[in-house]
Amino acid sequence: MEEINKTTKIQFFFRPFSEDPKVQVVIFVASLLMYLTSLSGNAITATIVQINHSLHTPMYFFLANLAVLEIFYTSSIAPLALANLLSMGKTPVSFTGCGTQMFFFVFLGGADCVLLAVMAYDRFIAICYPLRYSVIMSWPLCVELMVGSLVLGFLLALPLTILIFHLPFCKDNEIYHFYCDMPAVMHLACADTHVHRTALYIISFIVLSIPLSLISISYVFIGTALLQIRSAEGRRRAFSTCSSHILVVLLQYGCTSFIYLSPRSSYSPEMGRVVSVVYTFITPILNPLIYSMRNKELKDALRKCTEKVLGSLCQ
């Protein structure tokens, strides 16, 4: 009990990206701009889908929920990371605070991965079974799939967070990262973490490989169906909606796999931080951009909404 009390009193600090305050300020400004762009882009996407009745379809329902997930996902990391950039890594985070951040990061990130698989299933039904689409993808099923994504993310995050924060932590409390990521926190434990690393690797492999396998299978069937579409315009529209999703999947799964599935011998903390910037700051920016640029219905709705707002301001 005394050891547990000592551990819970530990405060963690994040290692600065640079020892030069000027470089830190530049990184802070860039990170702040990326965070604000991510928030505004995803908020606009979710709002446009909500206020346009023409977009009240399963595809856009999942897209809006993905945007909301991205907002919370980035917000679980960015505020503390920004504070540490300004303070040169001197802003402490408590043991409980670090565990809470880790839980929400894994929870929302896991739900994000599952939701991408759900979106692939939605496209599979829309393209392969268009006449039965409205029957199969009913609103109760859409809500169940969304809730299921959140539940799976929760069931993934809770045991992993508990597993890691039952480790004892000693004097070395500087995390070589800008948030409480699992591999970086485990590196500070003053105990054998072989079992914990193995558990993290196995769970990460399962969580990443199963949704990715389902996505891949869906697109094999989608690709076969696209080849059978005689209309060039029909193929183009179907490919446009699918290609946006594929780009997002490659970004999300590629970066996450690098962090959690790389062998320990080849893992570089410095490279891990750089890759983490991609999927915590850059990918949430690219998601709304990719979907808005590749999706005619969303672009039209955004244009009409912008014209309406500008028109009301000019009156």
PDB file of C-alpha atoms in Angstrom:
ATOM      1  CA  MET A   1       0.000   0.000   0.000  1.00  0.00           C
ATOM      2  CA  GLU A   2       2.877   2.360   0.815  1.00  0.00           C
ATOM      3  CA  GLU A   3       4.433   1.627  -2.598  1.00  0.00           C
ATOM      4  CA  ILE A   4       1.122   2.408  -4.315  1.00  0.00           C
ATOM      5  CA  ASN A   5       0.809   5.696  -2.408  1.00  0.00           C
ATOM      6  CA  LYS A   6       4.333   6.682  -3.460  1.00  0.00           C
ATOM      7  CA  THR A   7       3.568   5.858  -7.086  1.00  0.00           C
ATOM      8  CA  THR A   8       0.332   7.843  -7.188  1.00  0.00           C
ATOM      9  CA  LYS A   9       2.167  10.937  -5.901  1.00  0.00           C
ATOM     10  CA  ILE A  10       4.537  10.892  -8.894  1.00  0.00           C
ATOM     11  CA  GLN A  11       4.302  13.729 -11.391  1.00  0.00           C
ATOM     12  CA  PHE A  12       5.322  13.230 -14.997  1.00  0.00           C
ATOM     13  CA  PHE A  13       6.974  15.732 -17.317  1.00  0.00           C
ATOM     14  CA  PHE A  14       7.231  15.678 -21.106  1.00  0.00           C
ATOM     15  CA  ARG A  15      10.585  16.101 -22.797  1.00  0.00           C
ATOM     16  CA  PRO A  16      10.729  19.260 -24.970  1.00  0.00           C
ATOM     17  CA  PHE A  17      11.146  18.885 -28.720  1.00  0.00           C
ATOM     18  CA  SER A  18      14.081  21.288 -28.529  1.00  0.00           C
ATOM     19  CA  GLU A  19      16.201  22.942 -25.852  1.00  0.00           C
ATOM     20  CA  ASP A  20      15.969  26.217 -27.793  1.00  0.00           C
ATOM     21  CA  PRO A  21      12.997  28.327 -26.539  1.00  0.00           C
ATOM     22  CA  LYS A  22      12.633  29.987 -29.957  1.00  0.00           C
ATOM     23  CA  VAL A  23      12.272  26.604 -31.674  1.00  0.00           C
ATOM     24  CA  GLN A  24       9.738  25.584 -29.036  1.00  0.00           C
ATOM     25  CA  VAL A  25       7.687  28.726 -29.745  1.00  0.00           C
ATOM     26  CA  VAL A  26       7.700  27.955 -33.468  1.00  0.00           C
ATOM     27  CA  ILE A  27       6.540  24.386 -32.781  1.00  0.00           C
ATOM     28  CA  PHE A  28       3.891  25.748 -30.387  1.00  0.00           C
ATOM     29  CA  VAL A  29       2.488  28.143 -33.011  1.00  0.00           C
ATOM     30  CA  ALA A  30       2.464  25.404 -35.670  1.00  0.00           C
ATOM     31  CA  SER A  31       0.773  22.945 -33.284  1.00  0.00           C
ATOM     32  CA  LEU A  32      -1.798  25.526 -32.176  1.00  0.00           C
ATOM     33  CA  LEU A  33      -2.669  26.342 -35.791  1.00  0.00           C
ATOM     34  CA  MET A  34      -3.028  22.643 -36.609  1.00  0.00           C
ATOM     35  CA  TYR A  35      -5.211  22.074 -33.563  1.00  0.00           C
ATOM     36  CA  LEU A  36      -7.500  25.015 -34.358  1.00  0.00           C
ATOM     37  CA  THR A  37      -7.703  23.952 -38.008  1.00  0.00           C
ATOM     38  CA  SER A  38      -8.610  20.426 -36.945  1.00  0.00           C
ATOM     39  CA  LEU A  39     -11.301  21.672 -34.556  1.00  0.00           C
ATOM     40  CA  SER A  40     -12.850  24.040 -37.094  1.00  0.00           C
ATOM     41  CA  GLY A  41     -12.664  21.590 -40.021  1.00  0.00           C
ATOM     42  CA  ASN A  42     -14.274  18.724 -38.149  1.00  0.00           C
ATOM     43  CA  ALA A  43     -16.833  20.992 -36.478  1.00  0.00           C
ATOM     44  CA  ILE A  44     -17.847  22.386 -39.871  1.00  0.00           C
ATOM     45  CA  THR A  45     -18.175  18.863 -41.299  1.00  0.00           C
ATOM     46  CA  ALA A  46     -20.377  17.695 -38.418  1.00  0.00           C
ATOM     47  CA  THR A  47     -22.479  20.868 -38.537  1.00  0.00           C
ATOM     48  CA  ILE A  48     -22.990  20.757 -42.317  1.00  0.00           C
ATOM     49  CA  VAL A  49     -24.203  17.168 -42.083  1.00  0.00           C
ATOM     50  CA  GLN A  50     -26.513  18.042 -39.198  1.00  0.00           C
ATOM     51  CA  ILE A  51     -28.214  21.060 -40.789  1.00  0.00           C
ATOM     52  CA  ASN A  52     -28.604  19.635 -44.312  1.00  0.00           C
ATOM     53  CA  HIS A  53     -31.461  17.152 -44.557  1.00  0.00           C
ATOM     54  CA  SER A  54     -30.123  15.897 -47.891  1.00  0.00           C
ATOM     55  CA  LEU A  55     -27.099  14.569 -46.015  1.00  0.00           C
ATOM     56  CA  HIS A  56     -29.127  12.649 -43.446  1.00  0.00           C
ATOM     57  CA  THR A  57     -27.999   9.277 -44.793  1.00  0.00           C
ATOM     58  CA  PRO A  58     -25.977   6.510 -43.130  1.00  0.00           C
ATOM     59  CA  MET A  59     -22.771   7.480 -44.961  1.00  0.00           C
ATOM     60  CA  TYR A  60     -22.875  11.064 -43.704  1.00  0.00           C
ATOM     61  CA  PHE A  61     -24.115   9.969 -40.284  1.00  0.00           C
ATOM     62  CA  PHE A  62     -20.898   7.974 -39.832  1.00  0.00           C
ATOM     63  CA  LEU A  63     -18.821  10.796 -41.340  1.00  0.00           C
ATOM     64  CA  ALA A  64     -20.275  13.322 -38.878  1.00  0.00           C
ATOM     65  CA  ASN A  65     -19.600  10.971 -35.969  1.00  0.00           C
ATOM     66  CA  LEU A  66     -16.044  10.451 -37.210  1.00  0.00           C
ATOM     67  CA  ALA A  67     -15.590  14.242 -37.205  1.00  0.00           C
ATOM     68  CA  VAL A  68     -16.895  14.485 -33.617  1.00  0.00           C
ATOM     69  CA  LEU A  69     -14.586  11.641 -32.550  1.00  0.00           C
ATOM     70  CA  GLU A  70     -11.632  13.464 -34.122  1.00  0.00           C
ATOM     71  CA  ILE A  71     -12.467  16.618 -32.152  1.00  0.00           C
ATOM     72  CA  PHE A  72     -12.408  14.792 -28.808  1.00  0.00           C
ATOM     73  CA  TYR A  73      -9.467  12.605 -29.893  1.00  0.00           C
ATOM     74  CA  THR A  74      -7.255  15.610 -30.659  1.00  0.00           C
ATOM     75  CA  SER A  75      -8.522  17.529 -27.627  1.00  0.00           C
ATOM     76  CA  SER A  76      -7.392  14.723 -25.322  1.00  0.00           C
ATOM     77  CA  ILE A  77      -3.805  15.474 -26.407  1.00  0.00           C
ATOM     78  CA  ALA A  78      -3.426  19.026 -27.695  1.00  0.00           C
ATOM     79  CA  PRO A  79      -4.107  21.305 -24.662  1.00  0.00           C
ATOM     80  CA  LEU A  80      -1.532  19.628 -22.398  1.00  0.00           C
ATOM     81  CA  ALA A  81       0.950  19.302 -25.281  1.00  0.00           C
ATOM     82  CA  LEU A  82       0.608  23.024 -26.057  1.00  0.00           C
ATOM     83  CA  ALA A  83       1.084  23.958 -22.398  1.00  0.00           C
ATOM     84  CA  ASN A  84       4.285  21.910 -22.264  1.00  0.00           C
ATOM     85  CA  LEU A  85       5.612  23.466 -25.444  1.00  0.00           C
ATOM     86  CA  LEU A  86       5.305  26.924 -23.892  1.00  0.00           C
ATOM     87  CA  SER A  87       6.779  25.890 -20.541  1.00  0.00           C
ATOM     88  CA  MET A  88       9.721  23.992 -22.094  1.00  0.00           C
ATOM     89  CA  GLY A  89       8.458  20.737 -20.612  1.00  0.00           C
ATOM     90  CA  LYS A  90       8.026  22.106 -17.088  1.00  0.00           C
ATOM     91  CA  THR A  91       4.243  21.685 -16.893  1.00  0.00           C
ATOM     92  CA  PRO A  92       3.651  18.610 -14.680  1.00  0.00           C
ATOM     93  CA  VAL A  93       0.924  16.039 -15.160  1.00  0.00           C
ATOM     94  CA  SER A  94      -0.171  13.956 -12.200  1.00  0.00           C
ATOM     95  CA  PHE A  95      -0.185  10.164 -12.139  1.00  0.00           C
ATOM     96  CA  THR A  96      -3.998  10.193 -12.320  1.00  0.00           C
ATOM     97  CA  GLY A  97      -3.993  12.836 -15.040  1.00  0.00           C
ATOM     98  CA  CYS A  98      -1.571  10.820 -17.154  1.00  0.00           C
ATOM     99  CA  GLY A  99      -3.738   7.697 -16.766  1.00  0.00           C
ATOM    100  CA  THR A 100      -6.876   9.655 -17.673  1.00  0.00           C
ATOM    101  CA  GLN A 101      -5.264  11.077 -20.800  1.00  0.00           C
ATOM    102  CA  MET A 102      -4.044   7.633 -21.832  1.00  0.00           C
ATOM    103  CA  PHE A 103      -7.504   6.122 -21.310  1.00  0.00           C
ATOM    104  CA  PHE A 104      -9.328   8.710 -23.445  1.00  0.00           C
ATOM    105  CA  PHE A 105      -6.654   8.654 -26.140  1.00  0.00           C
ATOM    106  CA  VAL A 106      -6.878   4.855 -26.515  1.00  0.00           C
ATOM    107  CA  PHE A 107     -10.677   4.858 -26.099  1.00  0.00           C
ATOM    108  CA  LEU A 108     -11.266   7.449 -28.823  1.00  0.00           C
ATOM    109  CA  GLY A 109      -8.503   6.128 -31.077  1.00  0.00           C
ATOM    110  CA  GLY A 110      -9.858   2.569 -30.828  1.00  0.00           C
ATOM    111  CA  ALA A 111     -13.396   3.753 -31.560  1.00  0.00           C
ATOM    112  CA  ASP A 112     -12.004   5.692 -34.525  1.00  0.00           C
ATOM    113  CA  CYS A 113     -10.418   2.544 -36.001  1.00  0.00           C
ATOM    114  CA  VAL A 114     -13.598   0.492 -35.549  1.00  0.00           C
ATOM    115  CA  LEU A 115     -15.716   3.272 -37.067  1.00  0.00           C
ATOM    116  CA  LEU A 116     -13.527   3.284 -40.186  1.00  0.00           C
ATOM    117  CA  ALA A 117     -14.339  -0.429 -40.578  1.00  0.00           C
ATOM    118  CA  VAL A 118     -18.052   0.350 -40.138  1.00  0.00           C
ATOM    119  CA  MET A 119     -17.804   3.014 -42.855  1.00  0.00           C
ATOM    120  CA  ALA A 120     -16.213   0.471 -45.202  1.00  0.00           C
ATOM    121  CA  TYR A 121     -19.126  -1.906 -44.522  1.00  0.00           C
ATOM    122  CA  ASP A 122     -21.557   0.917 -45.308  1.00  0.00           C
ATOM    123  CA  ARG A 123     -19.853   1.534 -48.673  1.00  0.00           C
ATOM    124  CA  PHE A 124     -19.864  -2.217 -49.376  1.00  0.00           C
ATOM    125  CA  ILE A 125     -23.640  -2.426 -48.871  1.00  0.00           C
ATOM    126  CA  ALA A 126     -24.258   0.779 -50.864  1.00  0.00           C
ATOM    127  CA  ILE A 127     -22.295  -0.404 -53.900  1.00  0.00           C
ATOM    128  CA  CYS A 128     -22.865  -4.158 -53.846  1.00  0.00           C
ATOM    129  CA  TYR A 129     -26.513  -4.155 -52.691  1.00  0.00           C
ATOM    130  CA  PRO A 130     -27.901  -0.742 -53.757  1.00  0.00           C
ATOM    131  CA  LEU A 131     -31.527  -1.888 -53.975  1.00  0.00           C
ATOM    132  CA  ARG A 132     -31.458  -3.281 -50.432  1.00  0.00           C
ATOM    133  CA  TYR A 133     -29.278  -0.519 -48.970  1.00  0.00           C
ATOM    134  CA  SER A 134     -32.033   1.375 -47.135  1.00  0.00           C
ATOM    135  CA  VAL A 135     -33.383  -1.861 -45.679  1.00  0.00           C
ATOM    136  CA  ILE A 136     -30.025  -3.247 -44.523  1.00  0.00           C
ATOM    137  CA  MET A 137     -28.532   0.044 -43.295  1.00  0.00           C
ATOM    138  CA  SER A 138     -31.533   1.031 -41.204  1.00  0.00           C
ATOM    139  CA  TRP A 139     -31.186   3.849 -38.680  1.00  0.00           C
ATOM    140  CA  PRO A 140     -31.407   1.503 -35.673  1.00  0.00           C
ATOM    141  CA  LEU A 141     -28.509  -0.522 -37.131  1.00  0.00           C
ATOM    142  CA  CYS A 142     -26.481   2.644 -37.787  1.00  0.00           C
ATOM    143  CA  VAL A 143     -26.922   3.758 -34.173  1.00  0.00           C
ATOM    144  CA  GLU A 144     -26.022   0.266 -32.917  1.00  0.00           C
ATOM    145  CA  LEU A 145     -22.848   0.232 -35.040  1.00  0.00           C
ATOM    146  CA  MET A 146     -21.856   3.658 -33.747  1.00  0.00           C
ATOM    147  CA  VAL A 147     -22.490   2.690 -30.131  1.00  0.00           C
ATOM    148  CA  GLY A 148     -20.664  -0.595 -30.736  1.00  0.00           C
ATOM    149  CA  SER A 149     -17.595   1.330 -31.940  1.00  0.00           C
ATOM    150  CA  LEU A 150     -17.562   3.344 -28.711  1.00  0.00           C
ATOM    151  CA  VAL A 151     -18.091   0.262 -26.534  1.00  0.00           C
ATOM    152  CA  LEU A 152     -15.234  -1.609 -28.227  1.00  0.00           C
ATOM    153  CA  GLY A 153     -12.974   1.423 -27.801  1.00  0.00           C
ATOM    154  CA  PHE A 154     -13.887   1.572 -24.103  1.00  0.00           C
ATOM    155  CA  LEU A 155     -13.287  -2.162 -23.597  1.00  0.00           C
ATOM    156  CA  LEU A 156      -9.886  -1.764 -25.231  1.00  0.00           C
ATOM    157  CA  ALA A 157      -8.791   1.301 -23.269  1.00  0.00           C
ATOM    158  CA  LEU A 158      -9.823   0.366 -19.747  1.00  0.00           C
ATOM    159  CA  PRO A 159      -7.852  -2.884 -19.224  1.00  0.00           C
ATOM    160  CA  LEU A 160      -4.747  -1.563 -21.011  1.00  0.00           C
ATOM    161  CA  THR A 161      -4.694   1.610 -18.906  1.00  0.00           C
ATOM    162  CA  ILE A 162      -5.206  -0.351 -15.685  1.00  0.00           C
ATOM    163  CA  LEU A 163      -2.487  -2.830 -16.706  1.00  0.00           C
ATOM    164  CA  ILE A 164       0.114  -0.129 -17.334  1.00  0.00           C
ATOM    165  CA  PHE A 165      -0.697   2.055 -14.326  1.00  0.00           C
ATOM    166  CA  HIS A 166      -0.360  -0.871 -11.935  1.00  0.00           C
ATOM    167  CA  LEU A 167       3.354  -0.754 -12.705  1.00  0.00           C
ATOM    168  CA  PRO A 168       5.621   0.929 -10.118  1.00  0.00           C
ATOM    169  CA  PHE A 169       7.260   4.194 -11.225  1.00  0.00           C
ATOM    170  CA  CYS A 170      10.384   5.508  -9.553  1.00  0.00           C
ATOM    171  CA  LYS A 171      12.567   8.596  -9.856  1.00  0.00           C
ATOM    172  CA  ASP A 172      12.804   8.895 -13.647  1.00  0.00           C
ATOM    173  CA  ASN A 173       9.578  10.694 -14.531  1.00  0.00           C
ATOM    174  CA  GLU A 174      10.418  12.454 -17.830  1.00  0.00           C
ATOM    175  CA  ILE A 175       8.314  10.975 -20.651  1.00  0.00           C
ATOM    176  CA  TYR A 176      10.080  11.027 -24.014  1.00  0.00           C
ATOM    177  CA  HIS A 177       6.911  12.179 -25.746  1.00  0.00           C
ATOM    178  CA  PHE A 178       4.371  15.024 -25.803  1.00  0.00           C
ATOM    179  CA  TYR A 179       1.524  12.979 -24.266  1.00  0.00           C
ATOM    180  CA  CYS A 180       1.076   9.877 -22.112  1.00  0.00           C
ATOM    181  CA  ASP A 181       1.513   7.244 -24.798  1.00  0.00           C
ATOM    182  CA  MET A 182       1.687   3.621 -23.630  1.00  0.00           C
ATOM    183  CA  PRO A 183       5.159   2.627 -24.912  1.00  0.00           C
ATOM    184  CA  ALA A 184       6.696   5.873 -23.621  1.00  0.00           C
ATOM    185  CA  VAL A 185       5.133   5.535 -20.146  1.00  0.00           C
ATOM    186  CA  MET A 186       6.056   1.850 -19.825  1.00  0.00           C
ATOM    187  CA  HIS A 187       9.661   2.793 -20.529  1.00  0.00           C
ATOM    188  CA  LEU A 188       9.733   4.676 -17.188  1.00  0.00           C
ATOM    189  CA  ALA A 189       8.521   1.769 -15.045  1.00  0.00           C
ATOM    190  CA  CYS A 190      11.058   0.426 -12.551  1.00  0.00           C
ATOM    191  CA  ALA A 191       9.943  -3.180 -13.048  1.00  0.00           C
ATOM    192  CA  ASP A 192      10.016  -5.860 -15.712  1.00  0.00           C
ATOM    193  CA  THR A 193       7.541  -4.812 -18.435  1.00  0.00           C
ATOM    194  CA  HIS A 194       7.973  -7.794 -20.745  1.00  0.00           C
ATOM    195  CA  VAL A 195       4.495  -9.152 -20.017  1.00  0.00           C
ATOM    196  CA  HIS A 196       2.929  -5.699 -20.364  1.00  0.00           C
ATOM    197  CA  ARG A 197       4.675  -5.058 -23.700  1.00  0.00           C
ATOM    198  CA  THR A 198       3.604  -8.443 -24.986  1.00  0.00           C
ATOM    199  CA  ALA A 199      -0.001  -7.800 -23.938  1.00  0.00           C
ATOM    200  CA  LEU A 200       0.065  -4.353 -25.582  1.00  0.00           C
ATOM    201  CA  TYR A 201       1.481  -5.816 -28.803  1.00  0.00           C
ATOM    202  CA  ILE A 202      -1.054  -8.661 -28.963  1.00  0.00           C
ATOM    203  CA  ILE A 203      -4.047  -6.417 -28.218  1.00  0.00           C
ATOM    204  CA  SER A 204      -2.823  -3.758 -30.662  1.00  0.00           C
ATOM    205  CA  PHE A 205      -2.353  -6.394 -33.357  1.00  0.00           C
ATOM    206  CA  ILE A 206      -5.865  -7.741 -32.842  1.00  0.00           C
ATOM    207  CA  VAL A 207      -7.461  -4.284 -32.686  1.00  0.00           C
ATOM    208  CA  LEU A 208      -5.676  -3.094 -35.821  1.00  0.00           C
ATOM    209  CA  SER A 209      -5.670  -6.296 -37.887  1.00  0.00           C
ATOM    210  CA  ILE A 210      -9.343  -7.302 -37.502  1.00  0.00           C
ATOM    211  CA  PRO A 211     -10.870  -3.957 -38.624  1.00  0.00           C
ATOM    212  CA  LEU A 212      -8.229  -3.614 -41.357  1.00  0.00           C
ATOM    213  CA  SER A 213      -9.009  -7.143 -42.584  1.00  0.00           C
ATOM    214  CA  LEU A 214     -12.728  -6.317 -42.680  1.00  0.00           C
ATOM    215  CA  ILE A 215     -11.966  -3.100 -44.568  1.00  0.00           C
ATOM    216  CA  SER A 216      -9.783  -4.980 -47.059  1.00  0.00           C
ATOM    217  CA  ILE A 217     -12.447  -7.668 -47.625  1.00  0.00           C
ATOM    218  CA  SER A 218     -15.102  -4.977 -48.126  1.00  0.00           C
ATOM    219  CA  TYR A 219     -12.992  -3.264 -50.768  1.00  0.00           C
ATOM    220  CA  VAL A 220     -12.274  -6.504 -52.595  1.00  0.00           C
ATOM    221  CA  PHE A 221     -16.031  -6.926 -53.081  1.00  0.00           C
ATOM    222  CA  ILE A 222     -16.416  -3.205 -53.836  1.00  0.00           C
ATOM    223  CA  GLY A 223     -13.684  -3.380 -56.477  1.00  0.00           C
ATOM    224  CA  THR A 224     -15.378  -6.365 -58.107  1.00  0.00           C
ATOM    225  CA  ALA A 225     -18.711  -4.524 -58.122  1.00  0.00           C
ATOM    226  CA  LEU A 226     -17.151  -1.368 -59.599  1.00  0.00           C
ATOM    227  CA  LEU A 227     -15.805  -3.340 -62.544  1.00  0.00           C
ATOM    228  CA  GLN A 228     -19.357  -4.464 -63.336  1.00  0.00           C
ATOM    229  CA  ILE A 229     -20.772  -0.906 -63.419  1.00  0.00           C
ATOM    230  CA  ARG A 230     -21.225   0.027 -67.079  1.00  0.00           C
ATOM    231  CA  SER A 231     -21.697   3.768 -66.557  1.00  0.00           C
ATOM    232  CA  ALA A 232     -18.418   5.696 -66.392  1.00  0.00           C
ATOM    233  CA  GLU A 233     -20.106   8.375 -64.275  1.00  0.00           C
ATOM    234  CA  GLY A 234     -21.424   5.727 -61.866  1.00  0.00           C
ATOM    235  CA  ARG A 235     -17.959   4.226 -61.475  1.00  0.00           C
ATOM    236  CA  ARG A 236     -16.454   7.661 -60.941  1.00  0.00           C
ATOM    237  CA  ARG A 237     -18.921   8.629 -58.196  1.00  0.00           C
ATOM    238  CA  ALA A 238     -18.569   5.295 -56.412  1.00  0.00           C
ATOM    239  CA  PHE A 239     -14.774   5.413 -56.618  1.00  0.00           C
ATOM    240  CA  SER A 240     -14.746   9.027 -55.380  1.00  0.00           C
ATOM    241  CA  THR A 241     -16.525   8.210 -52.106  1.00  0.00           C
ATOM    242  CA  CYS A 242     -14.410   5.081 -51.580  1.00  0.00           C
ATOM    243  CA  SER A 243     -11.048   6.686 -52.360  1.00  0.00           C
ATOM    244  CA  SER A 244     -11.609   9.328 -49.650  1.00  0.00           C
ATOM    245  CA  HIS A 245     -12.166   6.586 -47.092  1.00  0.00           C
ATOM    246  CA  ILE A 246      -9.147   4.593 -48.296  1.00  0.00           C
ATOM    247  CA  LEU A 247      -6.838   7.619 -47.877  1.00  0.00           C
ATOM    248  CA  VAL A 248      -8.052   8.164 -44.310  1.00  0.00           C
ATOM    249  CA  VAL A 249      -7.610   4.447 -43.507  1.00  0.00           C
ATOM    250  CA  LEU A 250      -4.045   4.408 -44.848  1.00  0.00           C
ATOM    251  CA  LEU A 251      -3.096   7.438 -42.757  1.00  0.00           C
ATOM    252  CA  GLN A 252      -4.726   6.203 -39.550  1.00  0.00           C
ATOM    253  CA  TYR A 253      -3.674   2.563 -39.689  1.00  0.00           C
ATOM    254  CA  GLY A 254      -0.223   3.237 -41.145  1.00  0.00           C
ATOM    255  CA  CYS A 255       0.834   5.616 -38.365  1.00  0.00           C
ATOM    256  CA  THR A 256      -0.801   3.593 -35.565  1.00  0.00           C
ATOM    257  CA  SER A 257       0.795   0.348 -36.764  1.00  0.00           C
ATOM    258  CA  PHE A 258       4.227   2.009 -36.792  1.00  0.00           C
ATOM    259  CA  ILE A 259       3.886   3.045 -33.144  1.00  0.00           C
ATOM    260  CA  TYR A 260       2.282  -0.059 -31.631  1.00  0.00           C
ATOM    261  CA  LEU A 261       3.418  -2.915 -33.878  1.00  0.00           C
ATOM    262  CA  SER A 262       7.070  -2.006 -34.481  1.00  0.00           C
ATOM    263  CA  PRO A 263       9.568  -4.411 -32.857  1.00  0.00           C
ATOM    264  CA  ARG A 264      11.057  -2.961 -29.691  1.00  0.00           C
ATOM    265  CA  SER A 265      14.576  -3.221 -31.134  1.00  0.00           C
ATOM    266  CA  SER A 266      13.686  -0.998 -34.099  1.00  0.00           C
ATOM    267  CA  TYR A 267      11.482   1.476 -32.207  1.00  0.00           C
ATOM    268  CA  SER A 268      12.908   4.995 -32.019  1.00  0.00           C
ATOM    269  CA  PRO A 269      11.388   7.356 -29.402  1.00  0.00           C
ATOM    270  CA  GLU A 270      12.273  10.369 -31.560  1.00  0.00           C
ATOM    271  CA  MET A 271      10.654   8.863 -34.661  1.00  0.00           C
ATOM    272  CA  GLY A 272       7.709   7.806 -32.500  1.00  0.00           C
ATOM    273  CA  ARG A 273       7.114  11.427 -31.514  1.00  0.00           C
ATOM    274  CA  VAL A 274       7.248  12.582 -35.126  1.00  0.00           C
ATOM    275  CA  VAL A 275       4.818   9.905 -36.317  1.00  0.00           C
ATOM    276  CA  SER A 276       2.523  10.651 -33.373  1.00  0.00           C
ATOM    277  CA  VAL A 277       2.339  14.288 -34.522  1.00  0.00           C
ATOM    278  CA  VAL A 278       0.984  12.995 -37.838  1.00  0.00           C
ATOM    279  CA  TYR A 279      -1.931  11.024 -36.408  1.00  0.00           C
ATOM    280  CA  THR A 280      -2.743  13.335 -33.472  1.00  0.00           C
ATOM    281  CA  PHE A 281      -2.501  16.703 -35.247  1.00  0.00           C
ATOM    282  CA  ILE A 282      -2.213  16.269 -39.030  1.00  0.00           C
ATOM    283  CA  THR A 283      -4.604  13.367 -39.744  1.00  0.00           C
ATOM    284  CA  PRO A 284      -7.566  15.065 -37.979  1.00  0.00           C
ATOM    285  CA  ILE A 285      -6.954  18.055 -40.285  1.00  0.00           C
ATOM    286  CA  LEU A 286      -6.776  15.909 -43.410  1.00  0.00           C
ATOM    287  CA  ASN A 287      -9.965  13.932 -42.675  1.00  0.00           C
ATOM    288  CA  PRO A 288     -12.439  16.790 -43.345  1.00  0.00           C
ATOM    289  CA  LEU A 289     -10.269  18.110 -46.193  1.00  0.00           C
ATOM    290  CA  ILE A 290     -10.100  14.725 -47.910  1.00  0.00           C
ATOM    291  CA  TYR A 291     -13.821  14.088 -47.582  1.00  0.00           C
ATOM    292  CA  SER A 292     -14.851  17.608 -48.611  1.00  0.00           C
ATOM    293  CA  MET A 293     -12.528  17.681 -51.630  1.00  0.00           C
ATOM    294  CA  ARG A 294     -13.557  14.228 -52.867  1.00  0.00           C
ATOM    295  CA  ASN A 295     -17.283  14.417 -52.113  1.00  0.00           C
ATOM    296  CA  LYS A 296     -19.534  16.462 -54.411  1.00  0.00           C
ATOM    297  CA  GLU A 297     -22.601  16.405 -52.108  1.00  0.00           C
ATOM    298  CA  LEU A 298     -20.580  17.669 -49.140  1.00  0.00           C
ATOM    299  CA  LYS A 299     -18.908  20.363 -51.241  1.00  0.00           C
ATOM    300  CA  ASP A 300     -22.260  21.550 -52.573  1.00  0.00           C
ATOM    301  CA  ALA A 301     -23.760  21.665 -49.081  1.00  0.00           C
ATOM    302  CA  LEU A 302     -20.743  23.590 -47.778  1.00  0.00           C
ATOM    303  CA  ARG A 303     -20.925  26.045 -50.682  1.00  0.00           C
ATOM    304  CA  LYS A 304     -24.653  26.678 -50.164  1.00  0.00           C
ATOM    305  CA  CYS A 305     -24.180  27.156 -46.443  1.00  0.00           C
ATOM    306  CA  THR A 306     -21.289  29.599 -47.018  1.00  0.00           C
ATOM    307  CA  GLU A 307     -23.332  31.591 -49.540  1.00  0.00           C
ATOM    308  CA  LYS A 308     -26.250  31.719 -47.114  1.00  0.00           C
ATOM    309  CA  VAL A 309     -24.058  32.949 -44.242  1.00  0.00           C
ATOM    310  CA  LEU A 310     -22.306  35.553 -46.430  1.00  0.00           C
ATOM    311  CA  GLY A 311     -25.681  36.674 -47.787  1.00  0.00           C
ATOM    312  CA  SER A 312     -27.086  37.224 -44.305  1.00  0.00           C
ATOM    313  CA  LEU A 313     -23.964  39.162 -43.264  1.00  0.00           C
ATOM    314  CA  CYS A 314     -24.159  41.446 -46.284  1.00  0.00           C
ATOM    315  CA  GLN A 315     -27.800  42.382 -45.636  1.00  0.00           C
TER     316      GLN A 315
END
